[in-house]
PDB file of C-alpha atoms and ligand atoms in Angstrom:
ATOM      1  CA  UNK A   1      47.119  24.052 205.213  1.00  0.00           C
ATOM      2  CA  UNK A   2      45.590  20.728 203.662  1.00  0.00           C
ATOM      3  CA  UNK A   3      42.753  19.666 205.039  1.00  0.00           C
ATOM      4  CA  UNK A   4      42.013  16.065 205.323  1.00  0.00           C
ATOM      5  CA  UNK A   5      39.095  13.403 205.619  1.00  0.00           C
ATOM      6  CA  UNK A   6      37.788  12.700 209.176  1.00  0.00           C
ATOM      7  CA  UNK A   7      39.602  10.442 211.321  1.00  0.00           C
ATOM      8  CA  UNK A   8      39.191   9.263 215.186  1.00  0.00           C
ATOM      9  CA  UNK A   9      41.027   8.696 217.650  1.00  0.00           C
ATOM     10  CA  UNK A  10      40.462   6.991 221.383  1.00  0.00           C
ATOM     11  CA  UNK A  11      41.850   9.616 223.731  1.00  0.00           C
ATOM     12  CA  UNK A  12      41.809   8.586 227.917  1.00  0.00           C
ATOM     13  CA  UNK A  13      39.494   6.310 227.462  1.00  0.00           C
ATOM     14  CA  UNK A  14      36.626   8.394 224.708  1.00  0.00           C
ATOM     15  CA  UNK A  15      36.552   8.423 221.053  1.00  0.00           C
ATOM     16  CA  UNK A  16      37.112  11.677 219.410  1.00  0.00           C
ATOM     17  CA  UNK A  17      36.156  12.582 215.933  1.00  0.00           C
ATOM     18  CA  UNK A  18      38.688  14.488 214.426  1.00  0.00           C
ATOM     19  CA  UNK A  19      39.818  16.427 211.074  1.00  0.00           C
ATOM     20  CA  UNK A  20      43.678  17.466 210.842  1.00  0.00           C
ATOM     21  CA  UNK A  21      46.042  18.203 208.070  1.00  0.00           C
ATOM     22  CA  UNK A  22      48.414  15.406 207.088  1.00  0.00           C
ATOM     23  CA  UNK A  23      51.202  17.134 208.669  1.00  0.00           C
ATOM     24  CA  UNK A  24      49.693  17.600 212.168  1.00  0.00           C
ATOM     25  CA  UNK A  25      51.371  15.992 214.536  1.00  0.00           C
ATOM     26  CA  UNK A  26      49.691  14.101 217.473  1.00  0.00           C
ATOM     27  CA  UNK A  27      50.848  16.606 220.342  1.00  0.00           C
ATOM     28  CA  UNK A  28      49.738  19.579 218.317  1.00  0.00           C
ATOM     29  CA  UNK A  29      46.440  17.981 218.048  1.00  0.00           C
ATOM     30  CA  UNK A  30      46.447  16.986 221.727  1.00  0.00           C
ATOM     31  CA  UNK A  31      47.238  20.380 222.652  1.00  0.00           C
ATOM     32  CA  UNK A  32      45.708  22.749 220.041  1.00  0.00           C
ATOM     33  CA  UNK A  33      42.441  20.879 219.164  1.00  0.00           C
ATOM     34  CA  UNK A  34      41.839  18.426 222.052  1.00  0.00           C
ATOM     35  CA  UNK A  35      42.971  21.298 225.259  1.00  0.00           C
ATOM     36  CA  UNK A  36      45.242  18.663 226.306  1.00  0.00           C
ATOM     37  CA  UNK A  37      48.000  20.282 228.003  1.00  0.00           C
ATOM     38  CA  UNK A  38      49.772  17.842 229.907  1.00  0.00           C
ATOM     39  CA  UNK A  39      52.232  17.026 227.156  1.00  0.00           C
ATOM     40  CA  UNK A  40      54.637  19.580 226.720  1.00  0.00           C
ATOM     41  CA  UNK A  41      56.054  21.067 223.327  1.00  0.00           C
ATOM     42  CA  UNK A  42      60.161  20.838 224.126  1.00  0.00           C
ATOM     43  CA  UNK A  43      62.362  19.990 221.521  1.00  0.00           C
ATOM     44  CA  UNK A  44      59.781  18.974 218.596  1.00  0.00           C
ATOM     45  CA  UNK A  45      62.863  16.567 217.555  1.00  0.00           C
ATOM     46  CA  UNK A  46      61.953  13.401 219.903  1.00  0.00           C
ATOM     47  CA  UNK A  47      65.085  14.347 221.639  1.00  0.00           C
ATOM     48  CA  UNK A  48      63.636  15.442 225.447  1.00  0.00           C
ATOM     49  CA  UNK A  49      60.804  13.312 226.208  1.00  0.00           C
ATOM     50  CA  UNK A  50      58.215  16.369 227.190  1.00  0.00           C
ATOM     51  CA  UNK A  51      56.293  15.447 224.860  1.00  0.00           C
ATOM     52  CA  UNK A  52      55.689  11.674 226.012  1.00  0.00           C
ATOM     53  CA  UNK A  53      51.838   9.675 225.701  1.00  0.00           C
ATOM     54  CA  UNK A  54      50.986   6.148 225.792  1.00  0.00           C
ATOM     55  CA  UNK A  55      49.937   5.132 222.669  1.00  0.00           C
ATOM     56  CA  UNK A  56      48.358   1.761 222.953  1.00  0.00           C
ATOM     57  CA  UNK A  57      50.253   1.651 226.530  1.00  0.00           C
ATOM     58  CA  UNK A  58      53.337   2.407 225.312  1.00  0.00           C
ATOM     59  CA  UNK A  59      55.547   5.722 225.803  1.00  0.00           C
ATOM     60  CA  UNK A  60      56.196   7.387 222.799  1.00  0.00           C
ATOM     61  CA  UNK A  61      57.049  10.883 221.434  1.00  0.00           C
ATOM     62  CA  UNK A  62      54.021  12.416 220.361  1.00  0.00           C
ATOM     63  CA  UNK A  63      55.797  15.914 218.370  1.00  0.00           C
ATOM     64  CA  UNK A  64      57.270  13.635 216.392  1.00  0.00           C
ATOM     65  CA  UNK A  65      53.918  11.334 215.537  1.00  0.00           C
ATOM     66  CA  UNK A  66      51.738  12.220 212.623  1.00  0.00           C
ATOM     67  CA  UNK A  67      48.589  12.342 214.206  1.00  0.00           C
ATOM     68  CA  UNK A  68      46.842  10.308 211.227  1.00  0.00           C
ATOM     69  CA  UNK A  69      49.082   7.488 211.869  1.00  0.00           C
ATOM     70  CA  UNK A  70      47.912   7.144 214.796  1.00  0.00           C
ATOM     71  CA  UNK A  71      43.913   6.711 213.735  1.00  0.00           C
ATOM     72  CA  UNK A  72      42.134   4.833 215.525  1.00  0.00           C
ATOM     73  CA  UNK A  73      44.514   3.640 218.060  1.00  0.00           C
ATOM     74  CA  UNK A  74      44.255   4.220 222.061  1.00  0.00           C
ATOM     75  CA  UNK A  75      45.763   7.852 223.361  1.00  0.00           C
ATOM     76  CA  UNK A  76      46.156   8.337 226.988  1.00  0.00           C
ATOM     77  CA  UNK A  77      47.760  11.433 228.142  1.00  0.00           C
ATOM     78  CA  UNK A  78      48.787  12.483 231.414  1.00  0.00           C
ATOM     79  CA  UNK A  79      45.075  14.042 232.011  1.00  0.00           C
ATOM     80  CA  UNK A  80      44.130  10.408 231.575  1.00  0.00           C
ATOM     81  CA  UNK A  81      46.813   8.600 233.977  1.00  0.00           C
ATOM     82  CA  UNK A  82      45.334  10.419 236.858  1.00  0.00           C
ATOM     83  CA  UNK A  83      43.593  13.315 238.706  1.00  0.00           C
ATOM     84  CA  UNK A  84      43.744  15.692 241.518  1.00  0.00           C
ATOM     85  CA  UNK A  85      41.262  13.540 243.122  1.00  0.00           C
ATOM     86  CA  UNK A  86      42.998   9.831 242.478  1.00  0.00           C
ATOM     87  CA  UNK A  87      46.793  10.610 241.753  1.00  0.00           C
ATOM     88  CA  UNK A  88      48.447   7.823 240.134  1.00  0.00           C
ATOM     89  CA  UNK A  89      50.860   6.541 242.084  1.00  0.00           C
ATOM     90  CA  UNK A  90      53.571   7.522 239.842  1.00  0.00           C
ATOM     91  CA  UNK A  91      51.854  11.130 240.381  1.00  0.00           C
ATOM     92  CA  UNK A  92      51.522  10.907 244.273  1.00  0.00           C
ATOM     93  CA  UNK A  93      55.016   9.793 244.619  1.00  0.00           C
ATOM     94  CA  UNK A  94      56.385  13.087 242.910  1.00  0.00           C
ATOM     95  CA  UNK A  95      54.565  15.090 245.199  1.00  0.00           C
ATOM     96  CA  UNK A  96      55.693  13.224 247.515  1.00  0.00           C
ATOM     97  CA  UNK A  97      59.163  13.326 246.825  1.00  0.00           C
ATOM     98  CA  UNK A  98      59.054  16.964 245.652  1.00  0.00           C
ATOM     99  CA  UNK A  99      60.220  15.632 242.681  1.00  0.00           C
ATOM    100  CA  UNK A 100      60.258  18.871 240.559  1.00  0.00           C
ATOM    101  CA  UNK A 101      61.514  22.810 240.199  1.00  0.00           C
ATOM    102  CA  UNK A 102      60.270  24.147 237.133  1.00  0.00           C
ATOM    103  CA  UNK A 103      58.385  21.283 236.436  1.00  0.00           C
ATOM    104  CA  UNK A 104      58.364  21.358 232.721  1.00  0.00           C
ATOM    105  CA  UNK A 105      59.618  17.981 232.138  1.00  0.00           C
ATOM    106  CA  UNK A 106      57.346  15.945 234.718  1.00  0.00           C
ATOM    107  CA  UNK A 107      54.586  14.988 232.359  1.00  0.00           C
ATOM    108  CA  UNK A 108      57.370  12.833 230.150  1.00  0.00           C
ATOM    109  CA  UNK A 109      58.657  11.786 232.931  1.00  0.00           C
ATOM    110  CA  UNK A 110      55.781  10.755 234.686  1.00  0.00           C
ATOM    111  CA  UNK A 111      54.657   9.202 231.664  1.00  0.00           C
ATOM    112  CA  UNK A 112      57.788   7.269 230.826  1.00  0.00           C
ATOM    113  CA  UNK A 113      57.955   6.268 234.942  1.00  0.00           C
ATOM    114  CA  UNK A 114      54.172   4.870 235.076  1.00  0.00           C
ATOM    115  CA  UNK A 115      54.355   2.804 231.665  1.00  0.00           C
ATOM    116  CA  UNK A 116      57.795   1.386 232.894  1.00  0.00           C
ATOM    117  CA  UNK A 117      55.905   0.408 235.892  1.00  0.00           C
ATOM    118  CA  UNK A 118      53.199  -1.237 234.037  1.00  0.00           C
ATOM    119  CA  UNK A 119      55.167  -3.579 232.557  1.00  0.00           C
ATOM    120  CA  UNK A 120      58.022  -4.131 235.695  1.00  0.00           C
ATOM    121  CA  UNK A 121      56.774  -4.175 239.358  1.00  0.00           C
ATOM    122  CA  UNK A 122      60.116  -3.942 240.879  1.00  0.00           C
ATOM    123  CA  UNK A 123      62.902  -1.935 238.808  1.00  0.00           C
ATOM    124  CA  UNK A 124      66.212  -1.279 239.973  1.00  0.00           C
ATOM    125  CA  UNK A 125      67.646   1.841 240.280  1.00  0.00           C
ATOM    126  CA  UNK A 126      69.861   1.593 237.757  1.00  0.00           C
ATOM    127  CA  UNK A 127      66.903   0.282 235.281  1.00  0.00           C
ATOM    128  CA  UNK A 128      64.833   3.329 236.492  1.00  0.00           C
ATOM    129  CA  UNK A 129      67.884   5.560 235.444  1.00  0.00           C
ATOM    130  CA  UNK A 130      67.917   4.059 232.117  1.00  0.00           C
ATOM    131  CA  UNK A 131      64.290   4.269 231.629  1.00  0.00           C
ATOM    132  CA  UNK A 132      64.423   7.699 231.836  1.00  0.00           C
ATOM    133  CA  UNK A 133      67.537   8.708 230.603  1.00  0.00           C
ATOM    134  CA  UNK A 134      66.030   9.395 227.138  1.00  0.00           C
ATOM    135  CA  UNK A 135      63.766  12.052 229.584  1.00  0.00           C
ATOM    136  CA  UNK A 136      66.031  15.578 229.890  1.00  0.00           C
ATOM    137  CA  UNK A 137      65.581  17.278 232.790  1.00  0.00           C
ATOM    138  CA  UNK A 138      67.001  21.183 232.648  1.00  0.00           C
ATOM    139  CA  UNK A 139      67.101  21.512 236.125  1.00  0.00           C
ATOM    140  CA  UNK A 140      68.831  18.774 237.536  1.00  0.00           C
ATOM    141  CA  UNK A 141      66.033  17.109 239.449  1.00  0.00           C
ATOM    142  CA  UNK A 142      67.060  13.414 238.396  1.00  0.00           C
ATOM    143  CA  UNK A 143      67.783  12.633 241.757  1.00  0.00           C
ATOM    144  CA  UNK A 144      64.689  13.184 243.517  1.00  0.00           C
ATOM    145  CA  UNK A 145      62.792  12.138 240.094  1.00  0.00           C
ATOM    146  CA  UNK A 146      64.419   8.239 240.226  1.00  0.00           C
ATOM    147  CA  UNK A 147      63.633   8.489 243.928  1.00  0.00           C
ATOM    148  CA  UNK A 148      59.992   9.431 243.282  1.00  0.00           C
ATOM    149  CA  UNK A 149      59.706   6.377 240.958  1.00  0.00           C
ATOM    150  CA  UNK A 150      61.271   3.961 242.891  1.00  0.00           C
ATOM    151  CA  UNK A 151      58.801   4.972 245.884  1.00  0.00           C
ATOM    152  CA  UNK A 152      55.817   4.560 243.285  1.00  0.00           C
ATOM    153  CA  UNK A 153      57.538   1.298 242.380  1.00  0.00           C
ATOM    154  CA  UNK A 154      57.106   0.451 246.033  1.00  0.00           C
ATOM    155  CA  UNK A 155      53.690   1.879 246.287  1.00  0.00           C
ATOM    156  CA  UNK A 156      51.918  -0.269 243.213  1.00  0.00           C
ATOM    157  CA  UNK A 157      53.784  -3.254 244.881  1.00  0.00           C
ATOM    158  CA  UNK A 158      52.109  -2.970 247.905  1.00  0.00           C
ATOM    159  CA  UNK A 159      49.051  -2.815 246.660  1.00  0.00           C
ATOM    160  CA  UNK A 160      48.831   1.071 247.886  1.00  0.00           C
ATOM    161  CA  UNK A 161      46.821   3.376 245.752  1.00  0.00           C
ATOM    162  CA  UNK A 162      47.969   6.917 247.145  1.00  0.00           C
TER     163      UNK A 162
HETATM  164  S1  FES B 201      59.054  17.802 222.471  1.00  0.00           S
HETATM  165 FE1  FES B 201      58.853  15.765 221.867  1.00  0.00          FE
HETATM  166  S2  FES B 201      60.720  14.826 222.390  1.00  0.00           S
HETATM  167 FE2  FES B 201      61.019  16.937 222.822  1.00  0.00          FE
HETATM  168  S1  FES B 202      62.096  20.160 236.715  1.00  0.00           S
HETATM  169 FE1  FES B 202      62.619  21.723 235.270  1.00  0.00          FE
HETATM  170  S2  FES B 202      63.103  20.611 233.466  1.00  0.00           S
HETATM  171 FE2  FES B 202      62.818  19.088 234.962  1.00  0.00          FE
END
């Protein structure tokens, strides 16, 4: 393949040096070059949302993002939304509300949930749904997935961290 000049990239919160070929996209570089395996490789069309990252705090697609137009601009994954030891609440409230069966599409979900949240403290239900209706889910788990974001919604309102 091509190989390119250096470029970088600010990924959860560190700058990372990187060389790619001009038609790498941002989730294989994520995944492949970075060990960033929270976003998932679904469709590769933009269509299912397993792919999703913030990029510059907002959700977006990442199979379908050439990595180099991305240089320079602020990356955070779902390693970077959270840990096992501090959840974000988005996270905690998917436990909580068993929110998954295979799990393969929780990390766009997730994603998609927690930047909705940033920007809207109290969504309805039917604004949730919409949200993440772009965000296929194979096994039928919307239910308990709108219910785990409207508890998170909840959660960040109160000023509760967990
Ligand atoms: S893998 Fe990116 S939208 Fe499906
Ligand atoms: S929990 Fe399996 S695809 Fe959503």
């Amino acid at each position: 393949m091509h190989r390119t000049p250096g470029f970088a990239l600010t990924v959860n919160g560190s700058r990372v040096e990187l060389v790619a070929s001009r038609e790498a996209t941002l989730l294989h570089v994520l995944r492949n070059d970075l060990g960033l395996n929270g976003p998932k490789y679904g469709c590769g069309l933009g269509q299912c949302g397993a792919c999703t990252v913030w990029v510059d705090g907002v959700a977006a697609r990442s199979c379908v993002i050439p990595v180099h137009g991305v240089a320079g601009r602020e990356i955070t994954t779902l390693e970077g939304l959270g840990s096992r030891a501090r959840w974000h609440p988005v996270q905690q409230a998917f436990e909580d509300a068993q929110a998954a069966q295979c799990g393969y599409c929780l990390n766009g979900m997730v994603m998609q949930a927690a930047a909705l949240l940033a920007r809207e403290t109290n969504p309805s239900e039917a604004r949730i749904r919409s949200e993440l209706s772009g965000n296929l889910c194979r096994c039928g788990t919307h239910v308990e997935i709108t219910e785990a974001v409207r508890r998170a919604a909840q959660s960040m309102a109160g000023g509760a961290d967990s």
